[in-house]
Coordinates of C-alpha atoms in Angstrom, one line a residue:
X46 CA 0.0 0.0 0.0
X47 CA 2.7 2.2 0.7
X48 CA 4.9 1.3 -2.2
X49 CA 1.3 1.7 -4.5
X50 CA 0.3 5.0 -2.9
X51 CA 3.3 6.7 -3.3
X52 CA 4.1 5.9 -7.0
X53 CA 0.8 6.9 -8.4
X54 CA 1.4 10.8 -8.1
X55 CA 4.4 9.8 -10.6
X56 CA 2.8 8.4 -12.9
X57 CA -0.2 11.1 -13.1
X58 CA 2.5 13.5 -13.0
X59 CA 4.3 11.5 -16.3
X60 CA 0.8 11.2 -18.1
X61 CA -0.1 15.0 -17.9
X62 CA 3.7 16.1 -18.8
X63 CA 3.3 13.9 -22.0
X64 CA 0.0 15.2 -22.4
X65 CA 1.3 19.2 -22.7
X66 CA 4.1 17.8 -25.1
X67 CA 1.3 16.4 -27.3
X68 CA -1.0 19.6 -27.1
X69 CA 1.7 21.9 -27.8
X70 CA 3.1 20.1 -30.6
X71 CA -0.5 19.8 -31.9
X72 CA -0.8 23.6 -31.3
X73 CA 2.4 24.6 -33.0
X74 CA 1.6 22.6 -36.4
X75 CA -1.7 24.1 -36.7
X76 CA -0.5 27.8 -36.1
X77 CA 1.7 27.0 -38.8
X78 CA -0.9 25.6 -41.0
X79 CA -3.2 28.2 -40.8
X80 CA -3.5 30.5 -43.8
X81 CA -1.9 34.1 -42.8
X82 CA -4.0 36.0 -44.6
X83 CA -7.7 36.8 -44.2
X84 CA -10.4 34.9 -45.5
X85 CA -13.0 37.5 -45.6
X86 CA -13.1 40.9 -46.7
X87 CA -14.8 43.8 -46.0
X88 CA -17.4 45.0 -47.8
X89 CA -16.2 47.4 -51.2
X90 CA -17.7 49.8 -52.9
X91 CA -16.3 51.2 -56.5
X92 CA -13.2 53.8 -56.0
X93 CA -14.5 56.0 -59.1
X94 CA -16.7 58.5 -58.9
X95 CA -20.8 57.9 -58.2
X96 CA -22.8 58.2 -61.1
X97 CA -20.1 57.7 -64.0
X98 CA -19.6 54.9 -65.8
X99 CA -16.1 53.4 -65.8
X100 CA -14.8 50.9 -68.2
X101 CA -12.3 47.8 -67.2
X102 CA -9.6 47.8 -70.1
X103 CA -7.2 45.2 -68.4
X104 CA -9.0 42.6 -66.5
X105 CA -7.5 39.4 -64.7
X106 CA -4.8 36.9 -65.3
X107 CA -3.2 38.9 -68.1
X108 CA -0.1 41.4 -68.8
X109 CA 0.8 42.6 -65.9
X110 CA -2.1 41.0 -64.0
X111 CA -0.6 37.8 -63.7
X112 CA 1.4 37.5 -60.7
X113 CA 0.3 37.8 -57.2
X114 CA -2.1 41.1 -58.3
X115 CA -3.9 38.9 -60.4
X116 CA -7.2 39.8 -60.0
X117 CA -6.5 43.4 -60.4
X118 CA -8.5 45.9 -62.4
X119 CA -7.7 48.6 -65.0
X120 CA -10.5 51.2 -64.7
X121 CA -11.4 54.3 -67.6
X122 CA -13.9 56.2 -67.6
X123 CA -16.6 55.8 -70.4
X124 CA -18.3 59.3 -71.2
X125 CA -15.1 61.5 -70.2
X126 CA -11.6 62.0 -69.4
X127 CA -10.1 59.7 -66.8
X128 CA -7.3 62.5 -65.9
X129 CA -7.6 63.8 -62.5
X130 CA -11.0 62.1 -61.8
X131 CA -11.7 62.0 -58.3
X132 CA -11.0 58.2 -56.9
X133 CA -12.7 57.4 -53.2
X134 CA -11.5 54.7 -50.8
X135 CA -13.1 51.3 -51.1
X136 CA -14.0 50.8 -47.8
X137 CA -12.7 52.9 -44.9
X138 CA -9.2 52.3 -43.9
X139 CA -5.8 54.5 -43.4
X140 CA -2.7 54.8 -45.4
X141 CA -0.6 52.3 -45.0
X142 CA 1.8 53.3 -48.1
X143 CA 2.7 55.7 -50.7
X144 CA 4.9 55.5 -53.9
X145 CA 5.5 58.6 -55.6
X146 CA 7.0 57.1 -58.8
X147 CA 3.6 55.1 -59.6
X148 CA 1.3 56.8 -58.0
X149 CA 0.4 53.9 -55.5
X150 CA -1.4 54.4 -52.6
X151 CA -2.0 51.7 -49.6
X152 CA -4.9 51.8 -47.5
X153 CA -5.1 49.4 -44.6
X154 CA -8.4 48.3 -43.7
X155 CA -7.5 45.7 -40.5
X156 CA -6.8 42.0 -40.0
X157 CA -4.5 41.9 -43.1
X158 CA -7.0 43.6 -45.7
X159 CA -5.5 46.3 -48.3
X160 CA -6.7 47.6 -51.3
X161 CA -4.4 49.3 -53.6
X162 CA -4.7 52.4 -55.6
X163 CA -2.0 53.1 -58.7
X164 CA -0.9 55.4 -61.2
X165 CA -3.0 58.6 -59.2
X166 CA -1.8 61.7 -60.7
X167 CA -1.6 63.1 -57.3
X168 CA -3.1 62.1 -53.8
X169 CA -5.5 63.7 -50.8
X170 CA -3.0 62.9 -48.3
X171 CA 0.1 60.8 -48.3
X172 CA 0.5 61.0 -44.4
X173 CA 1.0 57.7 -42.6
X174 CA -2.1 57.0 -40.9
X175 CA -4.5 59.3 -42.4
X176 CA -8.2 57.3 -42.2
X177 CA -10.4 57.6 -44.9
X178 CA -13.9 56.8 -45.3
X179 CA -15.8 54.2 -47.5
X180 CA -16.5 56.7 -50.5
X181 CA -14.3 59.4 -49.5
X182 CA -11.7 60.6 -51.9
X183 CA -8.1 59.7 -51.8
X184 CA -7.1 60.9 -55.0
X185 CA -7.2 61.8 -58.6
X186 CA -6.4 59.2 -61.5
X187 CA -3.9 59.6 -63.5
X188 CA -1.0 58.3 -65.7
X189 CA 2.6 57.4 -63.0
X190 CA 4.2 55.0 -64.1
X191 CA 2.3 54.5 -67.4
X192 CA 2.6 57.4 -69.1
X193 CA 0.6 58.5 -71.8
X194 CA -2.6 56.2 -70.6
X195 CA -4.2 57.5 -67.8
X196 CA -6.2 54.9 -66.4
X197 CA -6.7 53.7 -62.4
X198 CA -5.3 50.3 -61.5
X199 CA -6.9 49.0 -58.2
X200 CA -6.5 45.9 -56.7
X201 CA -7.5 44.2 -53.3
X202 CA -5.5 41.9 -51.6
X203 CA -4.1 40.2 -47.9
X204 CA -1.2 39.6 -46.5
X205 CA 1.3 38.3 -43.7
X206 CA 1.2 40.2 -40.5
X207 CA 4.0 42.4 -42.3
X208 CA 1.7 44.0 -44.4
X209 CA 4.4 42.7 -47.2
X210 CA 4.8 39.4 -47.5
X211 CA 2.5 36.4 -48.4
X212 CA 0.5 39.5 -50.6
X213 CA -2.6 37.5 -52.6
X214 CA -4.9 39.7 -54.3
X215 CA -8.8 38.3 -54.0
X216 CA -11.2 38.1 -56.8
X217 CA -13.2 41.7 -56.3
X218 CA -17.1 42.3 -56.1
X219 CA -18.9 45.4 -55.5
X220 CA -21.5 46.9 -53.6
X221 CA -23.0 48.1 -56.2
X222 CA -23.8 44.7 -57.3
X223 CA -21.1 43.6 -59.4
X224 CA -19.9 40.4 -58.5
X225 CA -16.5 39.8 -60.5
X226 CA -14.9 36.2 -60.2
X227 CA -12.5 33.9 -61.5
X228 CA -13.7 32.8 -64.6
X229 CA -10.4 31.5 -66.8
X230 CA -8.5 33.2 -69.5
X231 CA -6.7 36.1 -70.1
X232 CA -8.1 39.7 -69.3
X233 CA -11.4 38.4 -67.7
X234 CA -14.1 40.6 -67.6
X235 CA -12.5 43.1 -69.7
X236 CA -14.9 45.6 -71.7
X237 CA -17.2 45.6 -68.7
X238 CA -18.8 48.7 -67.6
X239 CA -19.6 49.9 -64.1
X240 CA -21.4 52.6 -62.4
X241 CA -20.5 53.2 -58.6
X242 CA -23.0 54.1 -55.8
X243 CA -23.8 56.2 -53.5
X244 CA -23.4 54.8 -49.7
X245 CA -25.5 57.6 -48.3
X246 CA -27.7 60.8 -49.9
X247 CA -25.9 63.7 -51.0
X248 CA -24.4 66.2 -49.0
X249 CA -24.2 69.8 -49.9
X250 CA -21.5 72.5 -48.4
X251 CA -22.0 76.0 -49.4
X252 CA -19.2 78.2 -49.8
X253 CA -19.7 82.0 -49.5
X254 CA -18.7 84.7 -47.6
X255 CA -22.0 86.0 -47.7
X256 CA -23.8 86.1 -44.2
X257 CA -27.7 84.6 -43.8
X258 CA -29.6 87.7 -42.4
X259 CA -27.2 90.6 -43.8
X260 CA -27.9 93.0 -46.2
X261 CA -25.0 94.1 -49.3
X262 CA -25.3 96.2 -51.6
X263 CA -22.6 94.9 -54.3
X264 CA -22.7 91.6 -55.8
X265 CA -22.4 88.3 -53.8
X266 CA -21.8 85.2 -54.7
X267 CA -22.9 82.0 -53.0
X268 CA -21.1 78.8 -54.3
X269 CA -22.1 75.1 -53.1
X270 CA -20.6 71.7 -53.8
X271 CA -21.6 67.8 -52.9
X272 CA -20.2 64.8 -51.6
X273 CA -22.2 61.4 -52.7
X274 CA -24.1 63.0 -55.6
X275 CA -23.5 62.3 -59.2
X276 CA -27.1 62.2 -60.2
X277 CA -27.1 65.8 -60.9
X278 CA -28.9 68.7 -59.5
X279 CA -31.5 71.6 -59.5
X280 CA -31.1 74.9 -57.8
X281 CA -33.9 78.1 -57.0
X282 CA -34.0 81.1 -55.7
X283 CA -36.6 81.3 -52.5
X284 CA -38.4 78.2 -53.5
X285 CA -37.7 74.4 -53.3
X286 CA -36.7 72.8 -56.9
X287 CA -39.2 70.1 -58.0
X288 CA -38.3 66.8 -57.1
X289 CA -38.9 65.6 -60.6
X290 CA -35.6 65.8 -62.3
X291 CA -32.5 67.8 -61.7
X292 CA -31.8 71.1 -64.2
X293 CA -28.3 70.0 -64.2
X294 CA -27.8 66.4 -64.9
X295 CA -24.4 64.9 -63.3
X296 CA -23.5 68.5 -62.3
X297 CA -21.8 67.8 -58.6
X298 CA -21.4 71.7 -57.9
X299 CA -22.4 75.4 -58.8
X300 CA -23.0 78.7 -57.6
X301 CA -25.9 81.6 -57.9
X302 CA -25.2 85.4 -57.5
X303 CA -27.7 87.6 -55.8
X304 CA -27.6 90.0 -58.8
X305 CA -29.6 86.9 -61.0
X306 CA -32.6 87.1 -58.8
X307 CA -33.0 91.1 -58.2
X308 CA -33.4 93.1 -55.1
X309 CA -34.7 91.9 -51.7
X310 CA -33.9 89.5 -48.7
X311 CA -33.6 86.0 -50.7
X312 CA -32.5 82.3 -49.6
X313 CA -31.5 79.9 -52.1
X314 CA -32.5 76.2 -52.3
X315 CA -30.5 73.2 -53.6
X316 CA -31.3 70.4 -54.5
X317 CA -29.1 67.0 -55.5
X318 CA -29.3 63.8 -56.4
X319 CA -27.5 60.8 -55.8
X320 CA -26.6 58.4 -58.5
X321 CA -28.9 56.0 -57.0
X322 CA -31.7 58.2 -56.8
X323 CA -31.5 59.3 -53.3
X324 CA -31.6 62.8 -52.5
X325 CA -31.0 66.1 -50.4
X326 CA -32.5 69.6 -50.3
X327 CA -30.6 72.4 -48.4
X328 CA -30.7 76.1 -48.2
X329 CA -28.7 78.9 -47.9
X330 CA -30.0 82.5 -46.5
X331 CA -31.7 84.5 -46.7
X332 CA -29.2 86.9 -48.0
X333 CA -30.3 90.9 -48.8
X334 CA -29.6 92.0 -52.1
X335 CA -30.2 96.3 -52.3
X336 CA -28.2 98.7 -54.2
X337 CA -30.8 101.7 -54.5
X338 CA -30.7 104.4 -52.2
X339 CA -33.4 105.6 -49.8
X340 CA -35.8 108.5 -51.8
X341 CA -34.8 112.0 -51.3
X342 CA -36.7 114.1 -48.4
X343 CA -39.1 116.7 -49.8
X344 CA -38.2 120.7 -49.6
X345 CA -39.6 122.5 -47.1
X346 CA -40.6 126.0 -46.8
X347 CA -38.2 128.9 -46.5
X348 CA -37.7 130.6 -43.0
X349 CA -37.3 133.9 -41.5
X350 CA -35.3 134.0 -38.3
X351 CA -33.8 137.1 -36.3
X352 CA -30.1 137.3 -35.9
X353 CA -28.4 135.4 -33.3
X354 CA -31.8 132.9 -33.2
X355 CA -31.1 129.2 -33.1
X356 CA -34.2 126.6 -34.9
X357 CA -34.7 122.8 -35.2
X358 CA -35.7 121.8 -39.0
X359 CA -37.7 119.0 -38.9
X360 CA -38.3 116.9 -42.6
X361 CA -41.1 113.9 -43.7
X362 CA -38.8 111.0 -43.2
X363 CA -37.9 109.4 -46.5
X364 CA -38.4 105.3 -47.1
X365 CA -36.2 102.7 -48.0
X366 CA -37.7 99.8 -49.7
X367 CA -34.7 97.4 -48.4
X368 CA -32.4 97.5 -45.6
X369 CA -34.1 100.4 -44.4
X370 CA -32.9 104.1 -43.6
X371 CA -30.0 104.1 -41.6
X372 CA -30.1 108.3 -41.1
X373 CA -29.4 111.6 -42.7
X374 CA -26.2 113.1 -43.6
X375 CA -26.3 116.9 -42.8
X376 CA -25.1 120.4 -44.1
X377 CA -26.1 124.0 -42.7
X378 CA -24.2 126.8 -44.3
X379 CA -23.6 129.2 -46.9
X380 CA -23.0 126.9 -49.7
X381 CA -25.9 126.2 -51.9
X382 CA -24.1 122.8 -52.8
X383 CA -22.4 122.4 -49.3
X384 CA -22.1 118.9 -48.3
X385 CA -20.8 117.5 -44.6
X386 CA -20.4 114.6 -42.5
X387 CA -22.6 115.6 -39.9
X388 CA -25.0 112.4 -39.3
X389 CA -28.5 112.1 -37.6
X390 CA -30.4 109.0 -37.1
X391 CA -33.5 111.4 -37.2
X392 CA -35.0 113.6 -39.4
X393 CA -34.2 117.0 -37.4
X394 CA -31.6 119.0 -37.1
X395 CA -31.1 121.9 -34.7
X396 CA -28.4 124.7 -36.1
X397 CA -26.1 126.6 -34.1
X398 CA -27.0 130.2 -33.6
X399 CA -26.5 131.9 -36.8
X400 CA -25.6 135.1 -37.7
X401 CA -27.4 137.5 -40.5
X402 CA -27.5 136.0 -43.8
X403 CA -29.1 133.1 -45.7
X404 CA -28.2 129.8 -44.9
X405 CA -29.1 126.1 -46.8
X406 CA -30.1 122.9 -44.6
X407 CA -29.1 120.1 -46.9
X408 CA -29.4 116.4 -46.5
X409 CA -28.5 113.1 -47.9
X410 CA -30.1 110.1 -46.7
X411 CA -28.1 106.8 -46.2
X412 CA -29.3 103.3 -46.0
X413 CA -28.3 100.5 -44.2
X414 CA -25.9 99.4 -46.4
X415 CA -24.6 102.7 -47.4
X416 CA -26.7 103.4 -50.3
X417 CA -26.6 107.2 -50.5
X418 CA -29.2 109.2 -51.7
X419 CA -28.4 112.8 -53.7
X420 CA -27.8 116.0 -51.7
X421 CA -30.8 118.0 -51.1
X422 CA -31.6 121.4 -50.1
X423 CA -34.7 121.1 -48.0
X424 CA -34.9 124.3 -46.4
X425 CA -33.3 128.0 -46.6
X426 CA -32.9 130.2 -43.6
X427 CA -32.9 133.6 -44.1
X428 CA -31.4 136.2 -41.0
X429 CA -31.8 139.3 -41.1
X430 CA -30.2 142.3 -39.7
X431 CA -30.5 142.8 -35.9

């Protein structure tokens, strides 16, 4: 019993070390045989721009598709030129590299999932890091590193925890519902035209340095542009646009200047459409528009005073049919076409105590945007001799 008891702690202890062995061995072969790369990808949307259609001119498994960027893509666009088109991010992810020489940019999009982006004429940002969303745009198209044919290559792919080795590009389908898959031969799927989406309705920024609720009285200018249109837009002043089809098909951007719809206190509408039919109404204003002066004040009658008298001239206050009167400019003297800087919110003035002789009250009314009206002589004061 004592020999038995005293040996069996051995043996469990022998059983459970050979058992570790086993289970680590077991663990280490499958680490190894597990693919390094992922097996799913996240969801893409086309890089070109919503609404146009883009042609593939190189598909896979041909020229200089056929190593491990096999099932890459050479994209043009159909209905104009490919040079310095916007191109947006696939899905959202962050620079992971940039090549000058081609044009390539990286985007990392997590557990081992890029998408690549080459011959870009020039790029949004080439900082390390910098996140882009799904749809965002990361660059323009262009010809690096294959000059003379300006024309985006893109291509998905994984890799090794590197980021660089082990690279396998994946067979590519799109949102949009292209579905694009290994079918044999060379160039597959070449001549095939796509339109991309967009992920969300249209989004419209305006650009002026007009302010809403401000009057001007030169000229102002209020520009807009989109993000996720395509489908084209409409634009009115002080009224929504129909909903029935843009004026501007495809347009993505445009501008209206106070001077096209008049005089007056006006807010202009926009709206846009999304290549998918979704859409977005937004307004700007209002904005006041006036570059006629107030009326001029009518002339009253003459007036005797005795030398070294003082009086208060009182006028009809004039009208503004805009910004409104901001006050009266004001002259009393000798001048018959004096003119001063002299300023009264009302319409009154009282003169200093004048000695003999005949004297002009002139005024000019002002707006609130300094619209001024002409001089006018509204009364004459005559002193006599004491």
């Amino acid at each position: 019993m004592t020999l038995a008891s005293s040996r069996a702690p051995q043996l469990r202890r022998t059983h459970f070390t050979s058992l570790l062995l086993w289970l680590t061995a077991l663990f280490a072969f499958s680490t190894l045989a597990l693919p390094t790369s992922v097996s799913a990808a996240p969801q893409l949307i086309l890089p070109t721009p919503p609404g146009e259609e883009w042609k593939i001119i190189q598909g896979y498994a041909c020229g200089t598709h056929n190593a491990w960027d096999r099932y890459s893509l050479d994209l043009v666009q159909v209905n104009g030129p490919t040079y310095d088109a916007p191109i947006r991010a696939a899905a959202s992810g962050q620079i992971w590299h940039w090549e000058a020489r081609s044009g390539t940019l990286i985007l990392s999009h997590g557990d081992r999932f890029f998408t690549m982006y080459t011959h870009l004429s020039r790029a949004v940002s080439t900082e390390s890091g910098r996140v882009f969303q799904a749809g965002e745009v990361l660059g323009y198209a262009g010809d690096r590193g294959s000059p003379g044919i300006p024309h985006l290559h893109f291509t998905a792919y994984t890799a090794n925890r590197d980021g660089w080795s082990g690279k396998k590009s994946v067979p590519l389908s799109f949102a949009e519902g292209y579905v694009l898959p290994e079918v044999g031969g060379c160039s597959q799927h070449q001549g095939t035209v796509m339109t991309a989406m967009a992920i969300q309705p249209p989004e419209i920024t305006f650009l002026t340095d007009a302010q809403p609720n401000t009057w001007y009285n030169q000229d102002q200018r209020i520009a807009f542009t989109t993000n996720w249109a395509g489908g084209g837009l409409s634009q009115m002043w002080d009224v929504e646009p129909s909903a029935d089809a843009p004026m501007f098909p495809q347009n993505v951007d445009g501008y209206a200047d106070l001077s096209m719809v008049g005089e007056g206190m006006h807010t202009l509408y926009v709206r846009v459409w999304g290549p998918d039919g979704k859409q977005t109404v937004a307004s700007y204003g209002p904005v006041g528009y006036d570059i006629t002066p107030p009326t001029s004040p009518q002339a009253q009658p003459d007036l005797q005073l005795n030398a070294g008298s003082q009086t208060i001239v009182v006028w009809p206050d004039v009208e503004d049919a805009h910004s409104g009167l901001a006050g009266y400019r004001i002259y009393v003297g000798t001048d018959p076409e004096g003119e001063d800087v002299w300023f009264s919110e009302e319409a009154l003035v009282k003169t200093p105590t004048l000695a003999p002789g005949t004297y002009v009250v002139r005024v000019q009314p002002l707006d609130q945007v300094g619209n001024a009206g002409p001089w006018t002589t509204i009364r004459t004061i005559t002193v006599a001799m004491p």
